[in-house]
PDB file of C-alpha atoms in Angstrom:
ATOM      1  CA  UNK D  19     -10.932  92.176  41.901  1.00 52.00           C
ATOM      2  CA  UNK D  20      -8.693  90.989  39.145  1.00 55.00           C
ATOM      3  CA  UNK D  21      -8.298  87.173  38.833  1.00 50.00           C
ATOM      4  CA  UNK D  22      -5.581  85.431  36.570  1.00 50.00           C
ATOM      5  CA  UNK D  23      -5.407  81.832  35.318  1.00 53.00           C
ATOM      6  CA  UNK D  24      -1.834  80.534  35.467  1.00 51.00           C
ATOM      7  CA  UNK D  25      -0.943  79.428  31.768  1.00 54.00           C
ATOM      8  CA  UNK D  26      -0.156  75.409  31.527  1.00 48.00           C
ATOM      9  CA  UNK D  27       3.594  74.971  29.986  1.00 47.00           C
ATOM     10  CA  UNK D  28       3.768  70.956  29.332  1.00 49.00           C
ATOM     11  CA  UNK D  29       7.821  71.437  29.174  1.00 48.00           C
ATOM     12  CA  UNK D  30       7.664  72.606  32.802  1.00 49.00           C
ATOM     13  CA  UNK D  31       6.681  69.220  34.170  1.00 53.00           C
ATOM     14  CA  UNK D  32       9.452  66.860  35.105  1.00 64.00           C
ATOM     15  CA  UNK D  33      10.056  64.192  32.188  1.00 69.00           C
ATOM     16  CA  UNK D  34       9.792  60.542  33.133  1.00 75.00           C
ATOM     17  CA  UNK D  35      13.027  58.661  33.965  1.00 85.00           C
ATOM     18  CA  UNK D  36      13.332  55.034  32.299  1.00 90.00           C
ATOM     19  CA  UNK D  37      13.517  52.301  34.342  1.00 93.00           C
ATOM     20  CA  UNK D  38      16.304  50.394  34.660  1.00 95.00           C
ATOM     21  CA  UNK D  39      16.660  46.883  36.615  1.00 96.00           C
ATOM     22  CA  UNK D  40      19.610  45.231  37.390  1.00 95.00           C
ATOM     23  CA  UNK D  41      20.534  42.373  39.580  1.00 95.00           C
ATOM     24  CA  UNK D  42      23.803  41.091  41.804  1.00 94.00           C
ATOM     25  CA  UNK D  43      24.539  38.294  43.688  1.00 95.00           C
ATOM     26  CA  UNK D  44      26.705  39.375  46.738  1.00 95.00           C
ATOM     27  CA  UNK D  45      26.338  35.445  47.886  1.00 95.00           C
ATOM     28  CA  UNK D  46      25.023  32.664  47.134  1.00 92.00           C
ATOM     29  CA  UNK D  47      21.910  32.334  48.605  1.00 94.00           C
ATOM     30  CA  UNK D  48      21.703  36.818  48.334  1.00 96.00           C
ATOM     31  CA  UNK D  49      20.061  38.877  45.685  1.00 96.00           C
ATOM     32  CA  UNK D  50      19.978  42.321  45.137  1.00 96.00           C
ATOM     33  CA  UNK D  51      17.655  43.789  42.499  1.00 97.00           C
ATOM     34  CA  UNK D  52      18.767  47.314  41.554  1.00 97.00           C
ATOM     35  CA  UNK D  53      15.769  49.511  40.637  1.00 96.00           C
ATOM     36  CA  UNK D  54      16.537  52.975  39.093  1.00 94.00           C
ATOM     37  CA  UNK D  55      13.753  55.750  37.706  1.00 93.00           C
ATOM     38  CA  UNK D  56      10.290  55.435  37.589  1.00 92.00           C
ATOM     39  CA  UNK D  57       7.959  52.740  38.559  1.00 93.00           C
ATOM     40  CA  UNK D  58       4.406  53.322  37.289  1.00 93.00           C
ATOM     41  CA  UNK D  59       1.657  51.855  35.804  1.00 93.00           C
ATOM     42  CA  UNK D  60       3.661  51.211  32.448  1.00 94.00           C
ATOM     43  CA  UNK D  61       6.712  49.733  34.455  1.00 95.00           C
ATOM     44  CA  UNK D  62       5.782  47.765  36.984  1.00 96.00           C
ATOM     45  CA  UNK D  63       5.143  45.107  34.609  1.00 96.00           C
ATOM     46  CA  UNK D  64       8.307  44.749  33.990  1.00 96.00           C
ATOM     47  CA  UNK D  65       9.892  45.189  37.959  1.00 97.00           C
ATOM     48  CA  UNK D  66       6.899  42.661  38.679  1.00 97.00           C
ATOM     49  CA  UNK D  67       8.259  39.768  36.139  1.00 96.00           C
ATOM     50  CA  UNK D  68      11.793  40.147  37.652  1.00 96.00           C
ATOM     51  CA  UNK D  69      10.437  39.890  40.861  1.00 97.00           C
ATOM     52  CA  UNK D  70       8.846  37.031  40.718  1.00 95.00           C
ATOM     53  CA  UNK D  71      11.809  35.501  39.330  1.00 95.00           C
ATOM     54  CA  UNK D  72      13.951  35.952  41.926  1.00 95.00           C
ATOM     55  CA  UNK D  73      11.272  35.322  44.513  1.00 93.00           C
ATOM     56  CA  UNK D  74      10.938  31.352  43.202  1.00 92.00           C
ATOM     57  CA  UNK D  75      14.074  30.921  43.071  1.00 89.00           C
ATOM     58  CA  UNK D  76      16.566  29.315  45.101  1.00 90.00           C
ATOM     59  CA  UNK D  77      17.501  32.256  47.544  1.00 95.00           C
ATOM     60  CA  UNK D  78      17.545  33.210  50.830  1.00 96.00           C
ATOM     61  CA  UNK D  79      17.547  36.895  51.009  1.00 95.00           C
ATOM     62  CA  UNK D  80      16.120  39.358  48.711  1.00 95.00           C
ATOM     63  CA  UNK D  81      17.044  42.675  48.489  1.00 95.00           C
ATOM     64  CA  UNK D  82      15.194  45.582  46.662  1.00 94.00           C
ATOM     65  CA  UNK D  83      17.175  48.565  46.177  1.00 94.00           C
ATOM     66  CA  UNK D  84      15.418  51.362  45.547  1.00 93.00           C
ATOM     67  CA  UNK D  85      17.791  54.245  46.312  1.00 92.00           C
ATOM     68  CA  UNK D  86      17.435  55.482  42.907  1.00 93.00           C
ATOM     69  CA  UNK D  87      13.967  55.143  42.458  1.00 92.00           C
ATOM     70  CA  UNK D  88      12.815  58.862  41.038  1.00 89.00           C
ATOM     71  CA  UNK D  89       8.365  58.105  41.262  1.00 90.00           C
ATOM     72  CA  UNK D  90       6.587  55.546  43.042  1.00 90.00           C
ATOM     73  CA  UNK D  91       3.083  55.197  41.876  1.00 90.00           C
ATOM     74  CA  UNK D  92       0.022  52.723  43.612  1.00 88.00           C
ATOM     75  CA  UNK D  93       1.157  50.319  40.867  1.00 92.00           C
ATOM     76  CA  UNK D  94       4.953  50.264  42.088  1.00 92.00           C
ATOM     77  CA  UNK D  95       3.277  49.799  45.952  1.00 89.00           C
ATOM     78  CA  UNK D  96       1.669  46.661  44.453  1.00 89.00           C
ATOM     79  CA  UNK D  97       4.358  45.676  42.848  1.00 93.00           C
ATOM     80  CA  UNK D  98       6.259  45.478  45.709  1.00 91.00           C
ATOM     81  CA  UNK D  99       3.897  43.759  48.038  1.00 87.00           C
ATOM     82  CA  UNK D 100       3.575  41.391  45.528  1.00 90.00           C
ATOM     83  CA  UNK D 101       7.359  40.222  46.043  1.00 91.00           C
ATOM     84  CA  UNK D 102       7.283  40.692  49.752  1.00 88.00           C
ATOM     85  CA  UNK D 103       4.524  38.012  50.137  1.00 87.00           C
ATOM     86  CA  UNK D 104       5.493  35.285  48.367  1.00 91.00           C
ATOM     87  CA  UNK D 105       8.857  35.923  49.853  1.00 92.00           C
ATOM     88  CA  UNK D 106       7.890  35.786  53.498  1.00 88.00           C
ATOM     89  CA  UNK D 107       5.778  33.030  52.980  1.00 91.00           C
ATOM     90  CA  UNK D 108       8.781  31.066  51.123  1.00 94.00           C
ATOM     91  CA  UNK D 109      10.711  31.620  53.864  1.00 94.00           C
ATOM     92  CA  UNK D 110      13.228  34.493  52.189  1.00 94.00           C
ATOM     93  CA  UNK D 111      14.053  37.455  54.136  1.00 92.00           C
ATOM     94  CA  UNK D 112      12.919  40.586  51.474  1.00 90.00           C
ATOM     95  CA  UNK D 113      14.332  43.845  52.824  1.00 89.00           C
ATOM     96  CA  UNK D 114      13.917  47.283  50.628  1.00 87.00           C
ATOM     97  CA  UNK D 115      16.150  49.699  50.719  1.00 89.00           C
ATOM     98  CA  UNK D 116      14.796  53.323  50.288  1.00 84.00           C
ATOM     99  CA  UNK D 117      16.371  56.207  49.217  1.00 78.00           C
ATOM    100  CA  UNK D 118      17.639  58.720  51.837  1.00 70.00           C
ATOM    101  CA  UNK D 119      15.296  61.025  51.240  1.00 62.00           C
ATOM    102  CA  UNK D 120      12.494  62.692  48.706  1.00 80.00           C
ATOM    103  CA  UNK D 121       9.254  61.655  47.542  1.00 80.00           C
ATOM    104  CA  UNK D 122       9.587  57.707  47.149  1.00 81.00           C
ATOM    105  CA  UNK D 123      10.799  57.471  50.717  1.00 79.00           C
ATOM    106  CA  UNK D 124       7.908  59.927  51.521  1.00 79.00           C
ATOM    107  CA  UNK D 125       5.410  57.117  49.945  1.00 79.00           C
ATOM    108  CA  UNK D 126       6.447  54.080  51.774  1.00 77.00           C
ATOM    109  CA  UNK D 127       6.689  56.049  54.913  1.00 73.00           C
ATOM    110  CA  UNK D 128       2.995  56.893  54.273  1.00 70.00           C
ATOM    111  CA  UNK D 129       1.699  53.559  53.244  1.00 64.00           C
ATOM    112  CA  UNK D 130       1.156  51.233  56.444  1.00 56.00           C
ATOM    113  CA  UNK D 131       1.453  47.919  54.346  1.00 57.00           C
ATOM    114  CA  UNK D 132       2.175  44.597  55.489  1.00 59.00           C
ATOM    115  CA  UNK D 133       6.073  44.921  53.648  1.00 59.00           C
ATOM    116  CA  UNK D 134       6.834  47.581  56.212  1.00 59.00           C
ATOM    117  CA  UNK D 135       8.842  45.433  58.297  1.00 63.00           C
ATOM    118  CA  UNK D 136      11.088  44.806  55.275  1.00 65.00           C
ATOM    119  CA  UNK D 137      11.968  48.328  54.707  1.00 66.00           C
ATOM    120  CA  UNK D 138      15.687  49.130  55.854  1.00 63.00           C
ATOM    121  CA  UNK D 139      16.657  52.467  57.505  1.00 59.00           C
ATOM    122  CA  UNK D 140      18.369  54.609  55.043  1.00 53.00           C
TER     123      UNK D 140
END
């Protein structure tokens, strides 16, 4: 019996995709934060801070569009729970909007957190 080690080719692994926030203000008591690429460990930071903005602010509603979200690590999970709570308990409806399909909306679907109320069909 012959075995064979596949070789390792570092270019074959999908590159990273920037993150990119952005926000709108459909109304005024409305926010949507636009989240597109990845949210890891070295960008949730960064979704985290504009979060937390917008959740102690003066706002009703708070969406969190992820439809073009490309990787959701444990860190991006967090991140988002982190927003949902202080939301809810502020009184602001937080709804996240998940792309239609792939391996983001695969995560969320898989992880029975307390923000899965918030999560709109797609």
């Amino acid at each position: 019996m012959i075995s064979t080690i596949a070789e390792f080719h570092p270019s074959t692994l999908a590159q990273p995709h920037p993150l990119q926030l952005g926000t709108h203000r459909p109304s005024e008591d409305t926010v949507i934060v636009r989240v597109d690429g990845d949210i890891d460990s070295h960008t949730a930071p960064r979704l985290h801070e504009m979060l937390q903005e917008r959740v102690h602010g003066a706002i009703g509603t708070l969406v969190i569009d992820l439809t073009a979200v490309t990787f959701l690590s444990s860190s991006g999970l967090r991140t988002l729970e982190l927003a949902y709570l202080p939301a809810v308990e502020r009184g602001i409806t937080c709804v996240l909007r998940p792309p239609t399909s792939g391996t983001v909306q695969r995560i969320l679907a898989l992880f029975p957190m307390r923000f899965t109320d918030a999560i709109a069909a797609p």
